[in-house]
Short mmCIF file of C-alpha atoms in Angstrom, two decimals:
data_model
loop_
_atom_site.label_atom_id
_atom_site.label_comp_id
_atom_site.label_asym_id
_atom_site.label_seq_id
_atom_site.Cartn_x
_atom_site.Cartn_y
_atom_site.Cartn_z
CA MET A 79 -14.51 22.74 4.14
CA ALA A 80 -10.76 23.07 4.75
CA ARG A 81 -9.04 20.95 7.43
CA PRO A 82 -7.90 22.81 10.48
CA GLN A 83 -4.18 23.14 11.23
CA LEU A 84 -2.76 20.59 13.65
CA ASN A 85 -0.40 20.90 16.56
CA GLY A 86 2.83 18.87 16.50
CA THR A 87 1.32 15.86 18.06
CA GLY A 88 -1.59 15.91 15.55
CA VAL A 89 0.85 16.16 12.71
CA GLN A 90 2.79 13.21 13.86
CA LYS A 91 -0.42 11.10 14.41
CA ILE A 92 -1.70 11.97 10.88
CA LYS A 93 1.66 11.06 9.36
CA THR A 94 1.43 7.63 11.07
CA LEU A 95 -2.09 7.05 9.99
CA ASP A 96 -1.34 8.10 6.34
CA GLU A 97 1.55 5.68 6.17
CA ALA A 98 -0.58 2.93 7.80
CA LEU A 99 -3.30 3.52 5.29
CA ILE A 100 -0.84 3.26 2.35
CA GLN A 101 0.52 -0.06 3.77
CA ALA A 102 -3.18 -1.23 4.34
CA GLN A 103 -3.58 -0.83 0.60
CA THR A 104 -0.61 -3.20 0.22
CA LEU A 105 -2.18 -5.70 2.49
CA HIS A 106 -5.60 -5.46 0.63
CA SER A 107 -3.88 -6.19 -2.64
CA ILE A 108 -2.33 -9.31 -1.17
CA ILE A 109 -5.68 -10.42 0.05
CA GLU A 110 -7.25 -9.88 -3.38
CA ARG A 111 -4.38 -11.73 -5.09
CA MET A 112 -4.98 -14.48 -2.52
CA ALA A 113 -8.66 -14.60 -3.57
CA LEU A 114 -7.65 -14.75 -7.35
CA ALA A 115 -5.34 -17.62 -6.45
CA SER A 116 -8.02 -19.41 -4.65
CA LYS A 117 -10.46 -19.08 -7.61
CA ALA A 118 -7.83 -20.63 -9.88
CA GLN A 119 -7.31 -23.38 -7.17
CA LEU A 120 -3.57 -22.49 -6.61
CA PRO A 121 -2.04 -23.01 -3.26
CA LEU A 122 -2.51 -20.17 -0.74
CA GLN A 123 0.33 -20.77 1.62
CA PRO A 124 2.79 -18.25 0.18
CA PHE A 125 0.09 -15.56 0.46
CA GLY A 126 -0.43 -16.14 4.10
CA GLN A 127 3.32 -15.71 4.78
CA GLN A 128 3.49 -12.67 2.48
CA LEU A 129 0.53 -11.08 4.34
CA LYS A 130 2.23 -11.89 7.68
CA ARG A 131 5.46 -10.26 6.60
CA ALA A 132 3.69 -7.18 5.29
CA ALA A 133 1.34 -6.85 8.37
CA VAL A 134 4.00 -6.94 11.11
CA PRO A 135 5.57 -3.56 10.29
CA VAL A 136 2.11 -1.97 10.19
CA ALA A 137 1.14 -3.35 13.47
CA SER A 138 4.37 -2.19 15.19
CA MET A 139 4.05 1.25 13.61
CA LEU A 140 0.45 1.67 14.97
CA LYS A 141 1.12 0.08 18.32
CA GLY A 142 2.35 3.23 20.06
CA GLN A 143 -0.49 5.58 19.44
CA PHE A 144 -3.24 3.42 17.99
CA GLY A 145 -3.19 0.00 19.93
CA SER A 146 -6.70 -1.11 18.96
CA ILE A 147 -5.97 -0.76 15.16
CA SER A 148 -2.77 -2.51 15.74
CA ASP A 149 -4.71 -5.32 17.25
CA GLN A 150 -6.86 -5.48 14.25
CA VAL A 151 -3.89 -5.83 11.96
CA ASN A 152 -2.50 -8.56 14.20
CA ALA A 153 -5.88 -10.45 14.03
CA LEU A 154 -5.50 -10.36 10.16
CA THR A 155 -2.20 -12.23 10.41
CA LEU A 156 -3.91 -14.86 12.68
CA ILE A 157 -6.64 -15.33 10.12
CA ALA A 158 -4.19 -15.58 7.27
CA THR A 159 -1.99 -18.19 8.73
CA ARG A 160 -4.53 -20.55 10.31
CA GLY A 161 -6.14 -23.51 8.59
CA GLY A 162 -9.76 -23.98 7.53
CA ASN A 163 -11.97 -23.30 4.59
CA GLU A 164 -10.26 -20.98 2.02
CA ARG A 165 -13.47 -19.08 1.14
CA VAL A 166 -14.33 -18.32 4.78
CA ARG A 167 -10.70 -17.27 5.52
CA ILE A 168 -10.71 -14.94 2.34
CA SER A 169 -14.05 -13.57 3.37
CA ASN A 170 -12.81 -12.87 6.97
CA LEU A 171 -9.56 -11.22 5.55
CA ARG A 172 -11.62 -8.89 3.31
CA GLU A 173 -13.76 -7.96 6.14
CA GLY A 174 -10.82 -7.43 8.53
CA ILE A 175 -8.92 -5.16 6.09
CA ALA A 176 -12.03 -3.10 5.49
CA ALA A 177 -12.42 -2.72 9.33
CA VAL A 178 -8.73 -1.66 9.62
CA LYS A 179 -9.16 0.99 6.80
CA GLN A 180 -12.35 2.25 8.45
CA SER A 181 -10.62 2.46 11.79
CA ILE A 182 -7.75 4.37 10.31
CA GLU A 183 -10.14 6.91 8.64
CA ILE A 184 -12.09 7.30 11.98
CA ALA A 185 -8.85 7.79 13.90
CA ALA A 186 -7.70 10.45 11.46
CA ARG A 187 -11.07 12.22 11.92
CA LYS A 188 -10.64 12.15 15.61
CA VAL A 189 -7.08 13.46 15.42
CA TYR A 190 -8.42 16.60 13.40
CA GLU A 191 -11.08 17.12 16.15
CA GLN A 192 -8.83 16.80 19.14
CA ASP A 193 -5.53 18.28 18.02
CA ALA A 194 -6.66 21.23 15.96
CA ILE A 195 -5.12 24.58 16.64
CA VAL A 196 -7.66 27.01 17.75
CA GLU A 197 -6.98 30.57 16.56
CA LYS A 198 -8.15 33.19 18.99
CA PRO A 199 -9.81 36.27 17.29
CA GLY A 200 -7.90 39.56 17.48
CA ARG A 201 -4.64 37.95 18.22
CA VAL A 202 -1.96 37.60 15.73
CA GLU A 203 0.77 35.04 16.44
CA THR A 204 4.19 35.40 14.94
#
């Protein structure tokens, strides 16, 4: 099934969500490298700071239109920079980034439902 055309607001929202999804992939790769470093018993401090630096632009980009997803990204930075057991932290980060990606996909689906252009039969717009 083809996706419906979107109005101007919907196009902007989808662009924001697409960019956020790309940057979420970057966050996910940092988390997975952090897990590999943990398995090799390397220090995880650089990864926490790297994740924080990468997550702040994502959160600020989403804050205007998608505040709840922005809050989820901010929660990832808190998890990454706190102390505690490394395995639990990595597990929480993996769950958190999965929730962020899922929220982005759900928001995109809602944008297509709410901001679709409805064509009226028998009327041709120029």
